[in-house]
Each structure stands twice: as C-alpha cells, then as structure tokens.
CSV table of C-alpha atoms in Angstrom, one decimal:
chain,number,residue,atom,x,y,z
A,20,UNK,CA,64.5,141.7,55.0
A,21,UNK,CA,65.2,139.6,58.1
A,22,UNK,CA,68.6,138.1,58.4
A,23,UNK,CA,67.2,134.7,59.5
A,24,UNK,CA,64.3,134.8,57.2
A,25,UNK,CA,63.5,131.1,56.2
A,26,UNK,CA,63.7,132.2,52.6
A,27,UNK,CA,67.4,133.1,53.0
A,28,UNK,CA,68.2,130.4,55.6
A,29,UNK,CA,70.4,128.4,53.2
A,30,UNK,CA,72.4,131.5,52.2
A,31,UNK,CA,73.0,132.2,55.9
A,32,UNK,CA,74.3,128.7,56.6
A,33,UNK,CA,76.4,128.8,53.4
A,34,UNK,CA,78.0,132.1,54.4
A,35,UNK,CA,78.7,130.8,58.0
A,36,UNK,CA,80.2,127.6,56.6
A,37,UNK,CA,82.4,129.5,54.1
A,38,UNK,CA,83.6,131.9,56.8
A,39,UNK,CA,84.5,128.9,59.1
A,40,UNK,CA,86.4,127.1,56.2
A,41,UNK,CA,88.4,130.3,55.3
A,42,UNK,CA,89.2,131.0,59.0
A,43,UNK,CA,90.3,127.4,59.5
A,44,UNK,CA,92.5,127.5,56.3
A,45,UNK,CA,94.1,130.8,57.6
A,46,UNK,CA,94.8,129.3,61.0
A,47,UNK,CA,96.4,126.1,59.4
A,48,UNK,CA,98.4,128.3,57.1
A,49,UNK,CA,99.7,130.4,60.1
A,50,UNK,CA,100.6,127.2,62.0
A,51,UNK,CA,102.5,125.7,59.1
A,52,UNK,CA,104.4,128.9,58.3
A,53,UNK,CA,105.4,129.3,62.0
A,54,UNK,CA,105.9,125.6,62.8
A,55,UNK,CA,109.1,126.2,64.8
A,56,UNK,CA,107.3,128.8,67.0
A,57,UNK,CA,104.3,126.7,67.4
A,58,UNK,CA,106.5,123.7,68.3
A,59,UNK,CA,108.3,125.8,70.9
A,60,UNK,CA,104.9,126.9,72.4
A,61,UNK,CA,103.8,123.3,72.6
A,62,UNK,CA,107.1,122.2,74.2
A,63,UNK,CA,106.8,125.0,76.8
A,64,UNK,CA,103.3,124.1,77.6
A,65,UNK,CA,104.2,120.4,77.8
A,66,UNK,CA,107.1,121.2,80.1
A,67,UNK,CA,104.9,123.3,82.4
A,68,UNK,CA,102.3,120.5,82.6
A,69,UNK,CA,104.8,117.7,83.3
A,70,UNK,CA,104.2,117.7,87.0
A,71,UNK,CA,100.5,117.4,86.3
A,72,UNK,CA,101.1,114.4,84.1
A,73,UNK,CA,103.2,112.8,86.8
A,74,UNK,CA,100.5,113.5,89.3
A,75,UNK,CA,97.8,112.0,87.1
A,76,UNK,CA,99.9,108.8,86.6
A,77,UNK,CA,100.6,108.5,90.3
A,78,UNK,CA,96.9,109.1,91.2
A,79,UNK,CA,95.7,106.6,88.6
A,80,UNK,CA,98.0,103.9,89.7
A,81,UNK,CA,97.4,104.3,93.4
A,82,UNK,CA,93.6,105.0,93.3
A,83,UNK,CA,92.6,101.2,93.4
A,84,UNK,CA,94.7,100.8,96.6
A,85,UNK,CA,93.1,104.0,98.1
A,86,UNK,CA,89.7,102.6,97.3
A,87,UNK,CA,90.4,99.3,99.0
A,88,UNK,CA,91.9,101.1,102.0
A,89,UNK,CA,88.8,103.2,102.2
A,90,UNK,CA,86.3,100.4,101.9
A,91,UNK,CA,87.9,97.8,104.0
A,92,UNK,CA,89.9,99.7,106.6
A,93,UNK,CA,89.5,103.4,107.3
A,94,UNK,CA,85.8,104.0,106.6
A,95,UNK,CA,84.7,101.2,109.0
A,96,UNK,CA,87.3,102.3,111.5
A,97,UNK,CA,86.4,106.0,111.4
A,98,UNK,CA,82.7,105.3,111.5
A,99,UNK,CA,83.2,103.0,114.5
A,100,UNK,CA,85.2,105.8,116.3
A,101,UNK,CA,82.7,108.5,115.4
A,102,UNK,CA,79.6,106.3,116.0
A,103,UNK,CA,76.5,108.3,116.8
A,104,UNK,CA,78.1,111.6,116.2
A,105,UNK,CA,76.7,112.2,112.7
A,106,UNK,CA,78.7,114.2,110.2
A,107,UNK,CA,78.9,111.5,107.5
A,108,UNK,CA,80.7,113.7,105.1
A,109,UNK,CA,83.4,114.6,107.6
A,110,UNK,CA,83.8,110.9,108.4
A,111,UNK,CA,84.4,110.0,104.8
A,112,UNK,CA,86.9,112.9,104.3
A,113,UNK,CA,88.9,111.8,107.3
A,114,UNK,CA,88.9,108.2,106.1
A,115,UNK,CA,90.0,109.3,102.6
A,116,UNK,CA,92.8,111.4,104.0
A,117,UNK,CA,94.1,108.4,106.0
A,118,UNK,CA,93.9,106.1,103.0
A,119,UNK,CA,95.8,108.5,100.7
A,120,UNK,CA,98.5,109.1,103.4
A,121,UNK,CA,99.0,105.4,104.2
A,122,UNK,CA,99.0,104.2,100.5
A,123,UNK,CA,101.4,107.0,99.4
A,124,UNK,CA,103.8,106.4,102.3
A,125,UNK,CA,103.8,102.7,101.6
A,126,UNK,CA,104.4,103.3,97.8
A,127,UNK,CA,107.3,105.7,98.7
A,128,UNK,CA,108.8,103.1,101.1
A,129,UNK,CA,108.6,100.4,98.4
A,130,UNK,CA,110.3,102.6,95.9
A,131,UNK,CA,113.0,103.7,98.4
A,132,UNK,CA,113.6,100.0,99.4
A,133,UNK,CA,114.0,99.0,95.7
A,134,UNK,CA,116.5,101.8,95.1
A,135,UNK,CA,118.5,100.9,98.2
A,136,UNK,CA,118.5,97.3,97.1
A,137,UNK,CA,119.3,97.8,93.5
A,138,UNK,CA,121.7,100.8,93.3
A,139,UNK,CA,124.5,99.3,95.5
A,140,UNK,CA,124.2,96.0,93.5
A,141,UNK,CA,124.5,97.9,90.2
A,142,UNK,CA,127.6,99.8,91.5
A,143,UNK,CA,129.2,96.6,92.7
A,144,UNK,CA,128.4,94.8,89.5
A,145,UNK,CA,129.9,97.5,87.3
A,146,UNK,CA,133.0,97.7,89.6
A,147,UNK,CA,133.4,94.0,89.5
A,148,UNK,CA,132.9,93.9,85.8
A,149,UNK,CA,135.7,96.5,85.2
A,150,UNK,CA,138.1,94.9,87.7
A,151,UNK,CA,137.7,91.4,86.4
A,152,UNK,CA,137.7,92.3,82.7
A,153,UNK,CA,141.2,90.9,81.9
A,154,UNK,CA,140.4,87.6,83.7
A,155,UNK,CA,137.1,87.3,81.7
A,156,UNK,CA,139.0,87.9,78.5
A,157,UNK,CA,141.5,85.2,79.2
A,158,UNK,CA,138.8,82.7,80.3
A,159,UNK,CA,136.8,83.5,77.1
A,160,UNK,CA,139.9,82.9,74.9
A,161,UNK,CA,140.7,79.6,76.7
A,162,UNK,CA,137.0,78.5,76.3
A,163,UNK,CA,137.1,79.4,72.6
A,164,UNK,CA,140.3,77.5,72.0
A,165,UNK,CA,138.9,74.4,73.8
A,166,UNK,CA,135.5,74.7,72.1
A,167,UNK,CA,136.8,75.2,68.5
A,168,UNK,CA,140.1,73.3,68.6
A,169,UNK,CA,138.8,70.8,66.1
A,170,UNK,CA,138.0,73.7,63.6
A,171,UNK,CA,141.0,76.1,63.3
A,172,UNK,CA,139.1,78.4,61.0
A,173,UNK,CA,136.3,79.1,63.4
A,174,UNK,CA,138.8,79.4,66.2
A,175,UNK,CA,140.7,82.0,64.2
A,176,UNK,CA,137.5,84.0,63.7
A,177,UNK,CA,136.7,83.7,67.4
A,178,UNK,CA,140.1,84.9,68.5
A,179,UNK,CA,140.0,87.8,66.1
A,180,UNK,CA,136.6,89.1,67.1
A,181,UNK,CA,137.3,88.5,70.9
A,182,UNK,CA,140.5,90.6,70.5
A,183,UNK,CA,138.6,93.3,68.8
A,184,UNK,CA,136.0,93.3,71.5
A,185,UNK,CA,138.6,93.4,74.2
A,186,UNK,CA,140.5,96.2,72.5
A,187,UNK,CA,137.2,98.2,72.2
A,188,UNK,CA,136.5,97.8,75.9
A,189,UNK,CA,140.0,98.8,77.0
A,190,UNK,CA,140.9,101.5,74.4
A,191,UNK,CA,137.5,103.1,73.7
A,192,UNK,CA,134.9,102.3,76.4
A,193,UNK,CA,136.9,102.5,79.6
A,194,UNK,CA,139.1,105.5,78.7
A,195,UNK,CA,136.0,107.4,77.6
A,196,UNK,CA,134.2,106.7,80.9
A,197,UNK,CA,135.2,110.1,82.1
A,198,UNK,CA,133.0,111.6,79.3
A,199,UNK,CA,130.2,109.6,80.7
A,200,UNK,CA,130.8,111.0,84.1
A,201,UNK,CA,130.9,114.5,82.6
A,202,UNK,CA,127.6,113.9,80.8
A,203,UNK,CA,126.2,112.7,84.1
A,204,UNK,CA,127.5,115.8,85.8
A,205,UNK,CA,126.0,118.0,83.1
A,206,UNK,CA,122.7,116.2,83.6
A,207,UNK,CA,122.5,117.1,87.3
A,208,UNK,CA,120.2,120.0,86.7
A,209,UNK,CA,117.9,117.8,84.6
A,210,UNK,CA,117.9,115.3,87.5
A,211,UNK,CA,117.1,118.1,90.0
A,212,UNK,CA,114.2,119.3,87.7
A,213,UNK,CA,113.0,115.7,87.5
A,214,UNK,CA,113.0,115.4,91.3
A,215,UNK,CA,111.2,118.8,91.7
A,216,UNK,CA,108.6,117.8,89.1
A,217,UNK,CA,108.1,114.4,90.8
A,218,UNK,CA,107.7,116.2,94.2
A,219,UNK,CA,105.1,118.6,92.7
A,220,UNK,CA,103.4,115.6,91.0
A,221,UNK,CA,103.1,113.8,94.3
A,222,UNK,CA,101.4,116.8,95.8
A,223,UNK,CA,99.0,117.0,92.8
A,224,UNK,CA,98.3,113.3,93.1
A,225,UNK,CA,97.3,113.8,96.7
A,226,UNK,CA,94.7,116.4,95.7
A,227,UNK,CA,93.5,114.2,92.9
A,228,UNK,CA,93.1,111.1,95.0
A,229,UNK,CA,91.5,113.0,97.9
A,230,UNK,CA,88.8,114.6,95.6
A,231,UNK,CA,88.6,112.2,92.7
A,232,UNK,CA,84.8,111.8,93.0
A,233,UNK,CA,84.3,115.6,92.8
A,234,UNK,CA,86.6,115.9,89.8
A,235,UNK,CA,84.8,113.1,88.0
A,236,UNK,CA,81.4,114.8,88.8
A,237,UNK,CA,82.7,118.1,87.4
A,238,UNK,CA,83.9,116.4,84.2
A,239,UNK,CA,80.6,114.6,83.7
A,240,UNK,CA,78.7,117.9,84.3
A,241,UNK,CA,80.8,119.6,81.7
A,242,UNK,CA,80.3,116.7,79.3
A,243,UNK,CA,76.5,116.8,79.5
A,244,UNK,CA,76.5,120.6,79.2
A,245,UNK,CA,78.5,120.5,75.9
A,246,UNK,CA,77.1,117.4,74.1
A,247,UNK,CA,73.6,115.9,73.6
A,248,UNK,CA,72.6,113.4,76.3
A,249,UNK,CA,72.8,110.4,73.9
A,250,UNK,CA,76.3,111.4,72.7
A,251,UNK,CA,77.5,112.1,76.3
A,252,UNK,CA,76.2,108.7,77.5
A,253,UNK,CA,78.1,107.0,74.7
A,254,UNK,CA,81.3,108.9,75.5
A,255,UNK,CA,81.0,107.9,79.2
A,256,UNK,CA,80.5,104.3,78.2
A,257,UNK,CA,83.7,104.5,76.1
A,258,UNK,CA,85.6,106.1,78.9
A,259,UNK,CA,84.4,103.5,81.4
A,260,UNK,CA,85.5,100.7,79.1
A,261,UNK,CA,88.9,102.4,78.5
A,262,UNK,CA,89.4,102.7,82.3
A,263,UNK,CA,88.5,99.0,82.7
A,264,UNK,CA,91.0,97.9,80.1
A,265,UNK,CA,93.8,100.2,81.3
A,266,UNK,CA,93.3,99.3,84.9
A,267,UNK,CA,93.2,95.6,84.3
A,268,UNK,CA,96.2,95.6,81.9
A,269,UNK,CA,98.5,98.0,83.9
A,270,UNK,CA,97.8,96.4,87.3
A,271,UNK,CA,98.0,92.9,85.8
A,272,UNK,CA,101.2,93.7,84.0
A,273,UNK,CA,102.8,95.1,87.2
A,274,UNK,CA,101.8,92.0,89.2
A,275,UNK,CA,103.0,89.7,86.4
A,276,UNK,CA,106.4,91.6,86.2
A,277,UNK,CA,106.8,91.4,90.0
A,278,UNK,CA,106.1,87.7,89.9
A,279,UNK,CA,108.6,87.2,87.0
A,280,UNK,CA,111.3,89.2,88.9
A,281,UNK,CA,110.8,87.1,92.1
A,282,UNK,CA,110.8,83.8,90.1
A,283,UNK,CA,114.0,85.0,88.3
A,284,UNK,CA,115.7,85.7,91.6
A,285,UNK,CA,114.7,82.3,93.1
A,286,UNK,CA,115.8,80.3,90.0
A,287,UNK,CA,119.0,82.2,89.5
A,288,UNK,CA,119.9,81.9,93.2
A,289,UNK,CA,119.4,78.1,93.0
A,290,UNK,CA,121.4,77.8,89.8
A,291,UNK,CA,124.3,80.0,91.2
A,292,UNK,CA,124.0,82.6,88.5
A,293,UNK,CA,126.0,85.8,89.2
A,294,UNK,CA,124.5,89.2,89.5
A,295,UNK,CA,121.3,87.7,90.7
A,296,UNK,CA,119.6,90.8,92.1
A,297,UNK,CA,120.7,93.0,89.2
A,298,UNK,CA,119.4,90.5,86.6
A,299,UNK,CA,116.2,89.9,88.5
A,300,UNK,CA,115.4,93.6,88.5
A,301,UNK,CA,116.3,94.0,84.8
A,302,UNK,CA,114.1,91.1,83.8
A,303,UNK,CA,111.2,92.2,86.1
A,304,UNK,CA,111.3,95.9,84.9
A,305,UNK,CA,111.7,95.2,81.2
A,306,UNK,CA,108.9,92.6,81.4
A,307,UNK,CA,106.4,95.5,81.8
A,308,UNK,CA,107.0,96.3,78.1
A,309,UNK,CA,104.8,93.8,76.1
A,310,UNK,CA,106.4,91.5,73.5
A,311,UNK,CA,109.8,93.2,73.3
A,312,UNK,CA,110.4,93.6,77.0
A,313,UNK,CA,111.6,90.0,77.5
A,314,UNK,CA,114.3,90.3,74.9
A,315,UNK,CA,115.4,93.8,76.1
A,316,UNK,CA,116.0,92.3,79.5
A,317,UNK,CA,117.6,89.0,78.4
A,318,UNK,CA,120.3,90.3,76.1
A,319,UNK,CA,122.3,92.5,78.6
A,320,UNK,CA,121.7,90.0,81.4
A,321,UNK,CA,123.0,87.1,79.3
A,322,UNK,CA,126.0,89.2,78.3
A,323,UNK,CA,126.9,89.9,81.9
A,324,UNK,CA,126.6,86.3,82.9
A,325,UNK,CA,128.5,85.1,79.9
A,326,UNK,CA,131.5,87.4,80.8
A,327,UNK,CA,131.5,85.8,84.2
A,328,UNK,CA,131.2,82.2,83.0
A,329,UNK,CA,130.3,81.0,79.5
A,330,UNK,CA,128.8,77.8,80.9
A,331,UNK,CA,126.7,79.7,83.4
A,332,UNK,CA,125.7,82.0,80.5
A,333,UNK,CA,124.3,79.0,78.6
A,334,UNK,CA,122.5,77.8,81.7
A,335,UNK,CA,121.0,81.2,82.3
A,336,UNK,CA,119.7,81.4,78.7
A,337,UNK,CA,118.1,78.0,79.0
A,338,UNK,CA,116.5,78.8,82.4
A,339,UNK,CA,115.3,82.3,81.4
A,340,UNK,CA,113.8,81.0,78.1
A,341,UNK,CA,111.9,78.3,80.0
A,342,UNK,CA,110.7,81.0,82.5
A,343,UNK,CA,109.6,83.3,79.7
A,344,UNK,CA,107.6,80.5,78.1
A,345,UNK,CA,105.9,79.8,81.4
A,346,UNK,CA,105.1,83.5,81.8
A,347,UNK,CA,103.9,83.9,78.2
A,348,UNK,CA,101.7,80.8,78.2
A,349,UNK,CA,100.6,80.2,81.8
A,350,UNK,CA,101.3,83.0,84.3
A,351,UNK,CA,100.7,86.1,82.0
A,352,UNK,CA,97.3,84.9,80.6
A,353,UNK,CA,96.2,83.8,84.1
A,354,UNK,CA,96.9,87.2,85.5
A,355,UNK,CA,95.8,89.4,82.6
A,356,UNK,CA,93.0,87.2,81.4
A,357,UNK,CA,91.4,88.4,78.1
A,358,UNK,CA,91.7,92.1,78.9
A,359,UNK,CA,93.3,92.8,75.5
A,360,UNK,CA,91.7,90.6,72.9
A,361,UNK,CA,94.3,91.5,70.2
A,362,UNK,CA,96.1,89.2,67.8
A,363,UNK,CA,99.9,89.0,67.9
A,364,UNK,CA,100.3,91.1,64.8
A,365,UNK,CA,98.3,94.0,66.2
A,366,UNK,CA,100.2,93.8,69.5
A,367,UNK,CA,103.5,94.1,67.5
A,368,UNK,CA,102.1,96.8,65.3
A,369,UNK,CA,100.9,98.9,68.2
A,370,UNK,CA,104.2,98.6,70.1
A,371,UNK,CA,106.2,99.7,67.1
A,372,UNK,CA,103.9,102.5,66.2
A,373,UNK,CA,103.3,104.1,69.6
A,374,UNK,CA,106.9,103.3,70.7
A,375,UNK,CA,108.3,105.3,67.7
A,376,UNK,CA,106.0,108.2,68.6
A,377,UNK,CA,106.1,108.3,72.4
A,378,UNK,CA,109.2,106.2,73.4
A,379,UNK,CA,109.2,103.9,76.4
A,380,UNK,CA,105.9,105.2,77.7
A,381,UNK,CA,104.3,104.6,74.3
A,382,UNK,CA,105.6,101.0,74.3
A,383,UNK,CA,104.1,100.3,77.7
A,384,UNK,CA,100.7,101.9,77.0
A,385,UNK,CA,100.5,100.8,73.3
A,386,UNK,CA,98.6,97.6,73.8
A,387,UNK,CA,95.7,98.9,75.9
A,388,UNK,CA,95.4,102.1,73.8
A,389,UNK,CA,95.3,100.1,70.5
A,390,UNK,CA,92.9,97.6,72.1
A,391,UNK,CA,90.4,100.4,72.7
A,392,UNK,CA,90.8,101.8,69.2
A,393,UNK,CA,90.4,98.3,67.7
A,394,UNK,CA,87.2,97.8,69.7
A,395,UNK,CA,85.7,101.2,68.8
A,396,UNK,CA,86.5,100.7,65.1
A,397,UNK,CA,85.0,97.2,65.2
A,398,UNK,CA,81.8,98.4,66.8
A,399,UNK,CA,81.5,101.3,64.4
A,400,UNK,CA,81.9,99.0,61.3
A,401,UNK,CA,79.4,96.5,62.9
A,402,UNK,CA,76.8,99.2,63.3
A,403,UNK,CA,77.4,100.3,59.7
A,404,UNK,CA,77.1,96.8,58.3
A,405,UNK,CA,73.9,96.2,60.3
A,406,UNK,CA,72.4,99.4,58.9
A,407,UNK,CA,73.1,98.1,55.4
A,408,UNK,CA,71.7,94.6,56.2
A,409,UNK,CA,75.1,93.0,55.5
A,410,UNK,CA,76.5,90.1,57.5
A,411,UNK,CA,78.9,91.3,60.3
A,412,UNK,CA,81.0,88.1,60.7
A,413,UNK,CA,84.5,88.5,59.3
A,414,UNK,CA,84.6,84.9,58.0
A,415,UNK,CA,81.8,85.8,55.6
A,416,UNK,CA,84.1,88.1,53.6
A,417,UNK,CA,87.0,85.7,53.2
A,418,UNK,CA,86.0,84.3,49.8
A,419,UNK,CA,84.1,87.3,48.5
A,420,UNK,CA,85.4,89.2,45.5
A,421,UNK,CA,82.4,91.4,44.9
A,422,UNK,CA,79.2,91.9,47.0
A,423,UNK,CA,75.9,92.3,45.2
A,424,UNK,CA,74.1,95.5,46.0
A,425,UNK,CA,70.7,94.9,47.5
A,426,UNK,CA,67.6,96.8,46.3
C-alpha cells in the first residue's frame, strides 16, 4: 500500500499529530524538570545579546533624526557636490554615513553635557544636605513648635517623630554610608561591563542605521517566504501600526519630558527654590514614565526642598502640582495627540503589569505595547462579531443579560 494513499490519509495525519503532541509533551517535561538549567541558559543568552538590545534601542531612537538629516541635508548636499557623476547608490551611501555620524555625535554630546551638568549638582546637593543636616533639624523643630503651639498633643507627636527621623539619619544612614561606598566599589565591574556593552551597542547601532533599509528588506523577504501572502501582509500591517504608535509615543514623551524639565527649571528659578537643576532633571526624567512618573519625581524633590525650608517646600508642591496639571491636560495631549487611545484604567493596569515583569523599561514601554494589544484584540472581536451578524458597538451590550441565537 502507498503511505500517502488517500484511503489512509486520515491515519497519516492522525499519526503525525500524535507524534508532534507526544514530542511537545516530552520537551515541556524536560524544560520543567530542568528549569534551573533552562533559566541559566536563557540568562546567558540574554546577557550575550544585551549589546544587541542596546544597539537596537539606540538605532530605533535615532533613526528618525537620521532620516531627516538624509532627506533635508546630506542627500541634497552630496548630490550637488557629485552632480553629473552618476553613481546614485554611492551618493546615498555617503549621505547616510554622514547622517549617522553627525546624529550620533550630537546625541553623545547632549548626553555628555547633561552628565557634566547634573553630576556636579548631585554631588554638591548631597554634600550640602549632609553638612546642613543639623541646621535643618533645628529649623524643622522650631517650625513645628510655632505651627502646633496651639495644639500640644500634635506638637508632641511632631517632636517625637522628627527626633526619630533625625536619629535615623545620624545613627543609621550616615554611619552606614561607608557600606554604600563599598557596594559602589563592588559594582565597578558591573559598571565597566555596562560601559563595554554600551560601546558595542553603539557600534551595532551604526551598522543598523547605515543599512536599515536592507535589514528591513531581508526581514520582509523571510516573512513572505515563511507565511502565506495574505498572512504576511497582515503581519506587516500590524508591524507598521506598532512602529507608528511606538515612534509617536516615545518621541512625544521625550519631547514632553524635556519641556516639563525646562519649565520646572524656569519656574523653580523664579520662585527661588533650592536644588533647581537637580529637581528639574528628576522631574523631567521621571516624567517619561506614564502616570506614576510624576509622583516618583515629586516625592524626593519635595523632601529635599522641605529640608531646606518648609515654606519653600509648600511653595514647591503648589507650583509643581499646577505644572503637572498643565502637562497632563494641555501640554501632554497637545504633543502626544491620540496616539494611545486607552482609558485611564488600562493605562494603570498596563504600567503595573509590565512594570512588575520588566521593571523600569516595562513601565516606560507598557502603554504603547498594551495599546497595540488592545487594538488587535478589539479588531479580532469586531471581525468575529461581524461574521456572526451581531452588533459590534460596546454600548449595545450594556443592558443585555442574554443574547438570542439567530437561525
């Protein structure tokens, strides 16, 4: 008998299916029985690919600037210089190399400038905080006595907790600062590894930005070779939409956070708030994290200002809350537009979920990732409902307890 005889076709498929199921079960069993070993392998692979991740992130963030430098500056310039000499491909390669070099150098100069601006300010702020700690404590006690003099019970609580805080700072935090220095010293190798990975990532990003069209073409070629044309087209459409949402959200969030940092610096300088540069950087950087970022930046900043002057601490809180309201209701929506399309609950859920899984990076990327998932699920459910000739509007299902089945 022939193995693929139509008469025995169903037995052939049943046998192949059974074999695949058994093989998959065995593989899963091996994975679960050797979970520690598998986890170690994944960790090793993840560590080896870390420079690639860094390179991909750098290339993705800088590619829009490279495209603009190509289109508006270097391609016209190189074509003008090489006019009439032909070699269109070589002209575009030279223009792309110039664009990548200029954009990367400018990005490194901006980062270096921020480091040189912020690090000395952080060191001075910490040194000043430690040196002035006794004075801050006396001022805080005097302020509490004046504020709560009409209520001795509250004053007693205030004095008790302020003494406990001061004792913790003097007896626990400062004496143990040498442990912090030891931990920092022990982490030098990790820092060196981070610098090496970043350096390799920059080199990888140069190759990615220089040949991104070719890499994209290779990916599309592979996609169409593996999947049917209709499925591949659908996947390309999803990838294109994902890129649009991510690019708009990330670039918009960076611009918004930069604007918030600058506005914070201007407002704090006018109001005479201490630690202006440090606070502006904290507020600007933490603002990149949706929803929670504002509070993460406000709490330590308010604590620093309050130690310097309780009155200025109150002024800072009032000013920063007004600024955050302006950013949340006017500036942010103006810059980001409707790139997300999620309700507040889903934004909060996505940040908590992805943040618990992937940490800070998960919190930053949670909103655009969940926005794409939300859109895909919504489109899938809409197609399914249309196929069943059922209304697709959400409002239709609010008061429905049971839906009658159509013949």
